[in-house]
Backbone as ProteinMPNN parsed JSONL, in Angstrom:
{"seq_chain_A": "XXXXXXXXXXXXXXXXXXXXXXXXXXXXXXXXXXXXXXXXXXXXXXXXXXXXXXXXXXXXXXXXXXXXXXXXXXXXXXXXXXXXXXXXXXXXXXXXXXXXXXXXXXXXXXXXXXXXXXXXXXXXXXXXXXXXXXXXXXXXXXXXXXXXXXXXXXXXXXX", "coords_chain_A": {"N_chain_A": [[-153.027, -81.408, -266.707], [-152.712, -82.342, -264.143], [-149.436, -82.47, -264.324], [-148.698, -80.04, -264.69], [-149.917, -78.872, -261.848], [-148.207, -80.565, -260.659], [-145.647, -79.25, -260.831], [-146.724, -77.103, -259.662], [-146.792, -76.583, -257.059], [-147.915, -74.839, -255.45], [-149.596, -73.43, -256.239], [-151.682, -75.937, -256.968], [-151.955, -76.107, -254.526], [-154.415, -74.325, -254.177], [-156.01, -74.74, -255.415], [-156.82, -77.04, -254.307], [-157.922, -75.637, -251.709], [-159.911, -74.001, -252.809], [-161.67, -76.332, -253.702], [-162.354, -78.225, -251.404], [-163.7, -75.81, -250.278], [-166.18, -75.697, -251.183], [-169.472, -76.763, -250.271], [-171.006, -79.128, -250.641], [-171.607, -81.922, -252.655], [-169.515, -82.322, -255.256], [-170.939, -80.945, -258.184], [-172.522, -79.838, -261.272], [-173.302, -77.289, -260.96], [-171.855, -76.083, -258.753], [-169.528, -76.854, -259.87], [-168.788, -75.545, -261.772], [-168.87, -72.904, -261.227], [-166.295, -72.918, -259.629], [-163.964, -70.687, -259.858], [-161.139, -70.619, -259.979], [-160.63, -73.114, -260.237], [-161.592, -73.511, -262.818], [-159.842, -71.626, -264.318], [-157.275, -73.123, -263.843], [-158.014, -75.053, -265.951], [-158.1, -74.204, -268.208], [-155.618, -73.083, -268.572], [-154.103, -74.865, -268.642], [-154.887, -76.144, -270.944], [-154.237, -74.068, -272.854], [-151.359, -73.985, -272.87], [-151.035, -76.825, -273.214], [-153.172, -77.691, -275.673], [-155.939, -79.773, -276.901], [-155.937, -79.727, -279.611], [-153.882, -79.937, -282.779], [-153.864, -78.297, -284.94], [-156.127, -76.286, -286.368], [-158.009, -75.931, -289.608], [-159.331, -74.033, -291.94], [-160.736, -72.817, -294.889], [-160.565, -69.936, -296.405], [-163.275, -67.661, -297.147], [-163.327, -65.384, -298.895], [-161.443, -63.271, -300.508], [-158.641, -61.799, -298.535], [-157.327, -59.122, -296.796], [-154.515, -59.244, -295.061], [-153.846, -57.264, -292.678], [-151.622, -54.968, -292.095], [-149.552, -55.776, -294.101], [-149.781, -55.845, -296.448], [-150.087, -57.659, -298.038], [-152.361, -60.319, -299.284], [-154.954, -62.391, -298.647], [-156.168, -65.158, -301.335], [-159.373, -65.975, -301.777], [-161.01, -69.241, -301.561], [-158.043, -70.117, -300.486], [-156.564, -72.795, -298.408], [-156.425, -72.27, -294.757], [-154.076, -72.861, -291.906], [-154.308, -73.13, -288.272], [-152.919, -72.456, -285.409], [-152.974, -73.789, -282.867], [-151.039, -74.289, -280.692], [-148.803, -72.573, -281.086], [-150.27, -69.965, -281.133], [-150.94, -69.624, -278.335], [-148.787, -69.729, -277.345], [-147.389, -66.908, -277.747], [-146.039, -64.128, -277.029], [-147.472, -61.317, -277.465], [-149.861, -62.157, -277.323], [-149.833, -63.153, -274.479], [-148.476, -62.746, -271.033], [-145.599, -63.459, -270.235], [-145.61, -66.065, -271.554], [-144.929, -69.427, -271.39], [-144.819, -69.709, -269.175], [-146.835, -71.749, -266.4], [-149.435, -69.992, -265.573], [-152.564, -69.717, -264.148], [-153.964, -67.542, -263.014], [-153.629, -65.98, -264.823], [-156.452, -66.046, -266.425], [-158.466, -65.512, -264.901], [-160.816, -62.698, -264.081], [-159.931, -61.066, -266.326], [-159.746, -60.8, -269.765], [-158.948, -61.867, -273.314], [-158.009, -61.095, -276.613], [-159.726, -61.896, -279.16], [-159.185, -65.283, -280.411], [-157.054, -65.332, -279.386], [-156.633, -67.447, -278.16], [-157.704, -70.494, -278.182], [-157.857, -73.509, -277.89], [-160.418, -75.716, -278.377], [-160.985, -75.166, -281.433], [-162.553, -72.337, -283.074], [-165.226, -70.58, -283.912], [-168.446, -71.055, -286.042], [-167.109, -73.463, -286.175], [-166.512, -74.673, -284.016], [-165.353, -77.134, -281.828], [-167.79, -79.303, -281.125], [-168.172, -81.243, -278.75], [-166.81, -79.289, -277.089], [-168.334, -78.179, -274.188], [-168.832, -80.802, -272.89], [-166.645, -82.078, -272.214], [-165.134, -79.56, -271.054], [-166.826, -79.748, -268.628], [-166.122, -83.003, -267.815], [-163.522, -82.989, -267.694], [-163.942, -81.02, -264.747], [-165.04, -82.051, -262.915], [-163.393, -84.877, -263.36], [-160.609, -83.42, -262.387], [-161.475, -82.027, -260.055], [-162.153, -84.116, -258.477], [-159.89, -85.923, -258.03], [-157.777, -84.357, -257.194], [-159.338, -83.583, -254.922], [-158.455, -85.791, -253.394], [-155.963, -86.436, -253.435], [-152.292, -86.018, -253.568], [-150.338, -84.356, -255.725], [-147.31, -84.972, -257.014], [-143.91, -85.041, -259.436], [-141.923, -87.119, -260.599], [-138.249, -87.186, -260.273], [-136.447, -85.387, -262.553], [-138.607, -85.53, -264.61], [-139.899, -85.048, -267.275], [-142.003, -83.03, -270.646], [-142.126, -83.618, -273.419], [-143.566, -81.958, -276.161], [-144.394, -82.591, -278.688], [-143.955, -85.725, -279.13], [-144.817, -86.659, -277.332], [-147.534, -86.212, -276.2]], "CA_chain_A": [[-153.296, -80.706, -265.461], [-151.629, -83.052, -263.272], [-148.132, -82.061, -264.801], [-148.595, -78.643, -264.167], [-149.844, -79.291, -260.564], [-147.458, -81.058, -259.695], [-144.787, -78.318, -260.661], [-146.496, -76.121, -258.818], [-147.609, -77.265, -255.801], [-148.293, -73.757, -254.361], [-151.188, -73.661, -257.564], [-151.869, -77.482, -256.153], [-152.814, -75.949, -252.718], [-154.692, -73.021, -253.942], [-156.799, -75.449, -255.736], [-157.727, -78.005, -253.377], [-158.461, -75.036, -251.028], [-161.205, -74.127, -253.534], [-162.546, -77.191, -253.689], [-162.735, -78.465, -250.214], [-164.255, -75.085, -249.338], [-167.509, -76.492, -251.484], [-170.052, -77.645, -248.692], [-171.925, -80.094, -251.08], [-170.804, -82.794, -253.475], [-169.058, -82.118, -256.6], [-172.088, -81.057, -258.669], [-172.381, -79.398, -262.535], [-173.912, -76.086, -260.876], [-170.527, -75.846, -258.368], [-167.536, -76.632, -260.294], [-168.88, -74.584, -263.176], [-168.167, -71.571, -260.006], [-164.789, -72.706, -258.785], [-162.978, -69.757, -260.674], [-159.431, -71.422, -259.778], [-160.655, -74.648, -261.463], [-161.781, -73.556, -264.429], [-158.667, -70.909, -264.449], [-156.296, -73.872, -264.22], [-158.241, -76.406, -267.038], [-157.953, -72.875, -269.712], [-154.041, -72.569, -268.804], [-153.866, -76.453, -269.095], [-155.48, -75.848, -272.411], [-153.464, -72.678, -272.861], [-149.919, -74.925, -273.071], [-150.916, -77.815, -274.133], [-154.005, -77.373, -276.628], [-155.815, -81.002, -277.567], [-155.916, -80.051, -281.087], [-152.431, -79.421, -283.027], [-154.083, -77.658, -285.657], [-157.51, -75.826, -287.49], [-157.834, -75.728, -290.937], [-160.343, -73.207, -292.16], [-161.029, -72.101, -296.179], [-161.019, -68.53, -296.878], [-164.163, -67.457, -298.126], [-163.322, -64.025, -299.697], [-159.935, -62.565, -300.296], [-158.68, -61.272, -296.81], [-155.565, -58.41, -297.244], [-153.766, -59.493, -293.897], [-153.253, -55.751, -291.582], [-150.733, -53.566, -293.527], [-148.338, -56.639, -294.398], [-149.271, -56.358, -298.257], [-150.446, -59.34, -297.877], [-153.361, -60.51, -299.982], [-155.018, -64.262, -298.823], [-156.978, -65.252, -301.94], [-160.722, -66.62, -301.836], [-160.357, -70.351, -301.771], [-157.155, -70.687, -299.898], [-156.935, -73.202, -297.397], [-155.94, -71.95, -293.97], [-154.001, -73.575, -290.944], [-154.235, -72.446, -287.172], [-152.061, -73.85, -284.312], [-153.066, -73.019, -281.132], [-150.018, -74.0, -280.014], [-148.258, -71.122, -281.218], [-151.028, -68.653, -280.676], [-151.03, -69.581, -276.693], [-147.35, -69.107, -276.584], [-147.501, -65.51, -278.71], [-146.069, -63.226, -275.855], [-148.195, -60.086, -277.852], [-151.053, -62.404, -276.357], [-150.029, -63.817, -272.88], [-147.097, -62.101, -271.032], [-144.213, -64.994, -269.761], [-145.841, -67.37, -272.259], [-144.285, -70.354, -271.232], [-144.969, -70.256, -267.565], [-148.273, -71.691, -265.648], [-150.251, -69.011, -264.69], [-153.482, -69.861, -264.099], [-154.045, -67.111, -262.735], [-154.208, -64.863, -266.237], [-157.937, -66.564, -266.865], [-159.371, -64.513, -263.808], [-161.284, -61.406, -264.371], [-159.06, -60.941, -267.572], [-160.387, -60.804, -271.18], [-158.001, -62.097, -274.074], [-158.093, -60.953, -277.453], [-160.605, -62.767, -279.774], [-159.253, -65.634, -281.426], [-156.082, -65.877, -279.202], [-157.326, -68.409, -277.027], [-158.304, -71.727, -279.328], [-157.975, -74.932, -277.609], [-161.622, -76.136, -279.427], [-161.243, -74.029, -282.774], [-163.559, -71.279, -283.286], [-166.116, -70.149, -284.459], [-169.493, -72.05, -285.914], [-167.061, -75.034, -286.018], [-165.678, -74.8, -282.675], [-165.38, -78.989, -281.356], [-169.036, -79.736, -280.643], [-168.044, -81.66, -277.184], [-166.246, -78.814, -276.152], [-168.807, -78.21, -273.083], [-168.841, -81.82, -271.963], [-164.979, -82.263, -271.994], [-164.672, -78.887, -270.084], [-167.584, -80.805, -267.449], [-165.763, -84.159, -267.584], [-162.455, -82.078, -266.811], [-163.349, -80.352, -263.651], [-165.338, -83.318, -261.928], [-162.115, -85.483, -263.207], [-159.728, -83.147, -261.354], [-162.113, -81.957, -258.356], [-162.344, -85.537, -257.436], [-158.76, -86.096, -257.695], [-157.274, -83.159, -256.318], [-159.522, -83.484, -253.638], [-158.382, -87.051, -252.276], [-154.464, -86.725, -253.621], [-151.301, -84.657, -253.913], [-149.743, -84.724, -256.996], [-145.826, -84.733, -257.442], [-143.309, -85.376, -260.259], [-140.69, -88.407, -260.678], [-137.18, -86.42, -260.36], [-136.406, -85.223, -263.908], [-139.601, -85.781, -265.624], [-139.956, -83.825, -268.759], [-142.402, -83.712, -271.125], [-142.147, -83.855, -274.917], [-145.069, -82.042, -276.598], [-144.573, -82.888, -279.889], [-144.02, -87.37, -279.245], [-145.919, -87.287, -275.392], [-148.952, -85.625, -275.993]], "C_chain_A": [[-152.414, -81.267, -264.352], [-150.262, -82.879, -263.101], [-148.322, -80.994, -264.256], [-148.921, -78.331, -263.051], [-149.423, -79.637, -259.903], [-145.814, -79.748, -259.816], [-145.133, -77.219, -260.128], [-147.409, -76.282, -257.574], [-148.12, -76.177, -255.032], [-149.773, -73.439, -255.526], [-152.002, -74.748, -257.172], [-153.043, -76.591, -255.101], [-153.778, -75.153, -252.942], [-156.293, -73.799, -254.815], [-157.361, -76.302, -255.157], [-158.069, -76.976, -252.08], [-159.891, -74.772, -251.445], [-161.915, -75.32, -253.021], [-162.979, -77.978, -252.157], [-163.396, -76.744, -249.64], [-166.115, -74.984, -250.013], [-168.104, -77.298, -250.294], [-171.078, -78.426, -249.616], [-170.7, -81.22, -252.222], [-170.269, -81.767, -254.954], [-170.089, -81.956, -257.248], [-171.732, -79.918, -260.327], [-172.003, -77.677, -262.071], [-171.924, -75.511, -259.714], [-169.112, -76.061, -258.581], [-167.784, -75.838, -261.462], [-168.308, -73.325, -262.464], [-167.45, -71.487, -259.729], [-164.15, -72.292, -259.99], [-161.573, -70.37, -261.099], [-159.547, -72.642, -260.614], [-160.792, -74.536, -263.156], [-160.397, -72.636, -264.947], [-157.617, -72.301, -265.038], [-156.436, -74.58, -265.62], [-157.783, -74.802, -267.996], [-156.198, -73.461, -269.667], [-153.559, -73.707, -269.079], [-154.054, -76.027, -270.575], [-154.737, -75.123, -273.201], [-152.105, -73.414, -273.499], [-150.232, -75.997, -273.662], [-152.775, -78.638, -274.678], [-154.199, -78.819, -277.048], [-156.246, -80.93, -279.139], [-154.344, -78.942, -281.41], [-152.392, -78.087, -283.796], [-155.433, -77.457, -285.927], [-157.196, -75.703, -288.913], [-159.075, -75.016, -291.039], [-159.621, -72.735, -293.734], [-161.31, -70.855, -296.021], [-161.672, -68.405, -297.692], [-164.475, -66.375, -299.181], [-162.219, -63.366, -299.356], [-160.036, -61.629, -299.141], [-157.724, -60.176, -297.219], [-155.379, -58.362, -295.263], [-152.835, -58.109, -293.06], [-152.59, -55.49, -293.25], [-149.253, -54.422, -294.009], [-148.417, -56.579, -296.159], [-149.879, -57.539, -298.938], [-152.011, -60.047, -298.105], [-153.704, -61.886, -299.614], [-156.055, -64.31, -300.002], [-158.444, -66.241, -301.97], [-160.068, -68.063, -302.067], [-159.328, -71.468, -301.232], [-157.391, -71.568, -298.249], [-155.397, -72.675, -296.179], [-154.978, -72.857, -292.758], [-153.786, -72.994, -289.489], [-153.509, -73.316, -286.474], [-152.292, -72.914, -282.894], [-151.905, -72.855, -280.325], [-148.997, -72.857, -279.789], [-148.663, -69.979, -280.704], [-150.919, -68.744, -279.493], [-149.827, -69.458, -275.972], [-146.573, -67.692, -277.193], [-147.516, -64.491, -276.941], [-146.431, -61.839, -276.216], [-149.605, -60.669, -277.113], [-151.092, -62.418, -274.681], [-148.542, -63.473, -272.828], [-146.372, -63.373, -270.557], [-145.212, -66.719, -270.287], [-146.437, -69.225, -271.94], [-144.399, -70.849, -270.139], [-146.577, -70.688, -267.504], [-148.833, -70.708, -264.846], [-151.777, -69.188, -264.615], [-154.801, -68.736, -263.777], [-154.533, -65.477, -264.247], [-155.971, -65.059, -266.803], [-158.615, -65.704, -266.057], [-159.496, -63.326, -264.171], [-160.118, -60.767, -265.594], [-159.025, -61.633, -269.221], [-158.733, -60.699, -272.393], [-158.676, -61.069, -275.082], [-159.1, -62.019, -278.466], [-159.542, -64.085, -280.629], [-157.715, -66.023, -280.522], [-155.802, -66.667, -278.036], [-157.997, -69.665, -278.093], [-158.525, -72.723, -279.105], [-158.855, -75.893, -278.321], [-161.433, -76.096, -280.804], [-161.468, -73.031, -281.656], [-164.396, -71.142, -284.029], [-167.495, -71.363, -284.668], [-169.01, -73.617, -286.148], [-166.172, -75.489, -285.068], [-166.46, -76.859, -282.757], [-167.112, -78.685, -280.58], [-168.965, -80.446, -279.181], [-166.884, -80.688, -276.415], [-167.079, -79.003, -274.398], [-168.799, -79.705, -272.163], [-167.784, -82.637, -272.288], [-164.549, -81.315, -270.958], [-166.14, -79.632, -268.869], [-166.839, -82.006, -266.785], [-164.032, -83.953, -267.183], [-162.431, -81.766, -265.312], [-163.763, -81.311, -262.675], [-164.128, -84.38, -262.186], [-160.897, -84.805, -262.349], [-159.915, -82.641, -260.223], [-162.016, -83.419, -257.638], [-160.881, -85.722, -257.184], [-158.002, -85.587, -256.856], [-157.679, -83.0, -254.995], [-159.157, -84.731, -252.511], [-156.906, -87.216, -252.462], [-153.695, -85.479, -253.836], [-150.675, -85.25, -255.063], [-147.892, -84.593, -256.653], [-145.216, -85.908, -258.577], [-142.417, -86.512, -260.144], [-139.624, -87.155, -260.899], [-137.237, -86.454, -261.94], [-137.061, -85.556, -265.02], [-139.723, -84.798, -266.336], [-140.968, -83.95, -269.766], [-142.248, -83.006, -273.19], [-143.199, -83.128, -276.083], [-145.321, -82.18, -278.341], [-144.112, -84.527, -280.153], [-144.854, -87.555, -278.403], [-147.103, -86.89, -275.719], [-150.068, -86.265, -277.266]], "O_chain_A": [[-151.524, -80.633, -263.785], [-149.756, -83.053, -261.993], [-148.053, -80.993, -263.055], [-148.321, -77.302, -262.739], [-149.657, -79.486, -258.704], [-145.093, -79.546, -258.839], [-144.32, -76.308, -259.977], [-148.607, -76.05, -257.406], [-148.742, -76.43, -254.0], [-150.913, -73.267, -255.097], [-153.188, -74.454, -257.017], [-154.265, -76.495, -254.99], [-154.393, -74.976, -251.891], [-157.424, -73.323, -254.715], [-158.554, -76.457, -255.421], [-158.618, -77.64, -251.201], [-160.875, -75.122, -250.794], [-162.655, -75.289, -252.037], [-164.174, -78.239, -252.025], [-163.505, -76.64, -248.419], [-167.035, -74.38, -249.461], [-167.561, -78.143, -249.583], [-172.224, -78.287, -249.189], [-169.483, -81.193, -252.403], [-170.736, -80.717, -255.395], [-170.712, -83.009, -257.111], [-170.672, -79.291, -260.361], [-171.064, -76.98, -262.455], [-171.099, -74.696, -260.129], [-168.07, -75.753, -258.001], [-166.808, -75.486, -262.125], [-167.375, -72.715, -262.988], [-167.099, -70.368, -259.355], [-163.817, -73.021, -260.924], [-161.088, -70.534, -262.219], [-158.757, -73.06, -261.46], [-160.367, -75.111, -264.159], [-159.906, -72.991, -266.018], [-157.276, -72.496, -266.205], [-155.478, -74.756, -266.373], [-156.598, -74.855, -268.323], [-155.675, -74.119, -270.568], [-152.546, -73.732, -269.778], [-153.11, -75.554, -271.208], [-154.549, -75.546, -274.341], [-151.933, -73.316, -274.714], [-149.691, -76.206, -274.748], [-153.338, -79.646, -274.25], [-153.217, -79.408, -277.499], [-156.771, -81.852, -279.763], [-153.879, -77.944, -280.859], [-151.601, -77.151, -283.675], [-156.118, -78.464, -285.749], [-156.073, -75.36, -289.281], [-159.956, -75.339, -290.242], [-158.445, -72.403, -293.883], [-162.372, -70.587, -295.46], [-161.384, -68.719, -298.847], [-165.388, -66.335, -300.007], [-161.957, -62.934, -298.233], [-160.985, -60.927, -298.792], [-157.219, -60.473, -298.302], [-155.973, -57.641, -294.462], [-151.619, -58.002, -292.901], [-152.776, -55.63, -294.458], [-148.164, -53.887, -294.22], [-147.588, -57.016, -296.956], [-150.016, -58.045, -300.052], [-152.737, -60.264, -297.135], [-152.965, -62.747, -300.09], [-156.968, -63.503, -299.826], [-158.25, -67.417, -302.276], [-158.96, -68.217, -302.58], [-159.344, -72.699, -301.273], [-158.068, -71.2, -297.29], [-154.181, -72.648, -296.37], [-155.45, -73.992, -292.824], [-152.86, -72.183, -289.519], [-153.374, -74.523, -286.677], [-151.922, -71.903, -282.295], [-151.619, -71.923, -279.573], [-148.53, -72.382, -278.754], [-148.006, -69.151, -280.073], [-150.695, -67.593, -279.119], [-149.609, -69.236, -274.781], [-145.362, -67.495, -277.087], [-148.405, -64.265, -276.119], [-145.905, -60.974, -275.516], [-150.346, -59.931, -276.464], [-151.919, -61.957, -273.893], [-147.668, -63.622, -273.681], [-147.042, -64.399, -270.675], [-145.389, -67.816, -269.757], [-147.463, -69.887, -272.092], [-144.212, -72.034, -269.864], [-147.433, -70.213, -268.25], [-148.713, -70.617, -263.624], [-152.237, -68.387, -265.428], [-155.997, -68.837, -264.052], [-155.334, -64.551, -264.379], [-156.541, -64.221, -267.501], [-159.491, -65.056, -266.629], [-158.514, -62.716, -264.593], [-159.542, -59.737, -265.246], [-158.452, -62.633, -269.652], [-157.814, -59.88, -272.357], [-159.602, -60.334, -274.742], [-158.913, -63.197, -278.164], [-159.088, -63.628, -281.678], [-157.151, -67.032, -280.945], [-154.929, -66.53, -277.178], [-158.97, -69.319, -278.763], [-159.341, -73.293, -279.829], [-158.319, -76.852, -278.877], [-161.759, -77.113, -281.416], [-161.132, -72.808, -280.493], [-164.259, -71.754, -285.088], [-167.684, -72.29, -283.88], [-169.719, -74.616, -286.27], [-165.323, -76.376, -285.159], [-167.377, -77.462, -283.315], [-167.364, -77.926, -279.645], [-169.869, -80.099, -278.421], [-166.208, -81.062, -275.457], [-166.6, -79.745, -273.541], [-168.765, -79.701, -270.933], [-167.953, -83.81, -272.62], [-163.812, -81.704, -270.052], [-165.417, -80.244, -268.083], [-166.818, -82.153, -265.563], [-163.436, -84.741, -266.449], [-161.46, -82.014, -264.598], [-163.071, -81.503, -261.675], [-163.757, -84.873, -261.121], [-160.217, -85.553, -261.647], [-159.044, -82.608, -259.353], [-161.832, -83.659, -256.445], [-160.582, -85.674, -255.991], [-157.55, -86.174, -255.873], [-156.996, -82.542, -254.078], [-159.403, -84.752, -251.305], [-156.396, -88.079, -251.748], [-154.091, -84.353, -254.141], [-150.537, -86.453, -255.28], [-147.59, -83.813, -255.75], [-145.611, -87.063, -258.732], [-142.303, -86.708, -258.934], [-139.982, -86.199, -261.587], [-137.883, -87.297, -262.563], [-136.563, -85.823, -266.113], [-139.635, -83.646, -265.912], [-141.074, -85.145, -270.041], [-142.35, -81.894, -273.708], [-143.622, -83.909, -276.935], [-146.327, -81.871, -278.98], [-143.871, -84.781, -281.333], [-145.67, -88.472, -278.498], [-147.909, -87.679, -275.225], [-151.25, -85.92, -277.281]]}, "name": "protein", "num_of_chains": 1, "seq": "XXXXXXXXXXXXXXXXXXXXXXXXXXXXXXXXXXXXXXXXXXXXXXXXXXXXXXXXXXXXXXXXXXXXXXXXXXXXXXXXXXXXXXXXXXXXXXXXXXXXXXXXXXXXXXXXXXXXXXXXXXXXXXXXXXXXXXXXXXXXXXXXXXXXXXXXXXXXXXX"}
């Protein structure tokens, strides 16, 4: 989050506007509401996904759309979010921070993953996305973020 905050500092501002326009403390019931916050942690999520991969068993031969394409009972599967969240049939300019695509705007099932899915989505998803927005409401609200000149980041050694 921080990375991507700090490259866009006009996202930055639009976020600590949110949150300083909260008239109580940081609380479960009001950062679960700040739209913009939870917008940004998805598109965080969105780019850079804390799992690399899912693995899921096929439980009954699948035939994959009109590719021909038979998966057989048994086979083990692998998902990468990473890919799926940069699939410009899902999310248009991919590659950029938009935080802004999470608002009033419904994906496709399944092309959105950060957790998994399904009944074995990550069990601490909910209190990672909690320990997320009170980690960057507090921050955001007492600092500005910016980059070191030519910082870059790596997402397959850095992350």
């Amino acid at each position: 989050v921080v990375y991507y905050l700090s490259q866009n500092k006009d996202k930055q501002q639009i976020l600590r506007e949110e949150l300083n326009a909260l008239d109580t403390d940081f609380t479960y019931e009001n950062l679960n509401q700040c739209q913009y916050l939870n917008a940004v942690i998805d598109e965080t999520l969105r780019l850079a996904p804390p799992l690399s991969s899912v693995q899921r068993e096929c439980i009954q031969d699948y035939k994959l759309g009109n590719t021909g394409i038979t998966i057989p009972a048994g086979t083990n599967i692998e998902i990468q979010p990473f890919v799926i969240h940069r699939d410009p049939e899902y999310f248009v300019d991919p590659d950029e921070f938009r935080p802004e695509r999470f608002i009033d705007v419904k994906h496709p099932p399944y092309a959105y993953v950060p957790f998994g899915c399904g009944p074995r989505q990550c069990v601490g998803m909910r209190f990672a996305l909690n320990e997320m927005r009170l980690c960057i409401a507090k921050t955001i609200h007492k600092y500005e973020f910016s980059l070191a000149p030519d910082f870059q980041i790596d997402y397959f050694t850095e992350t």
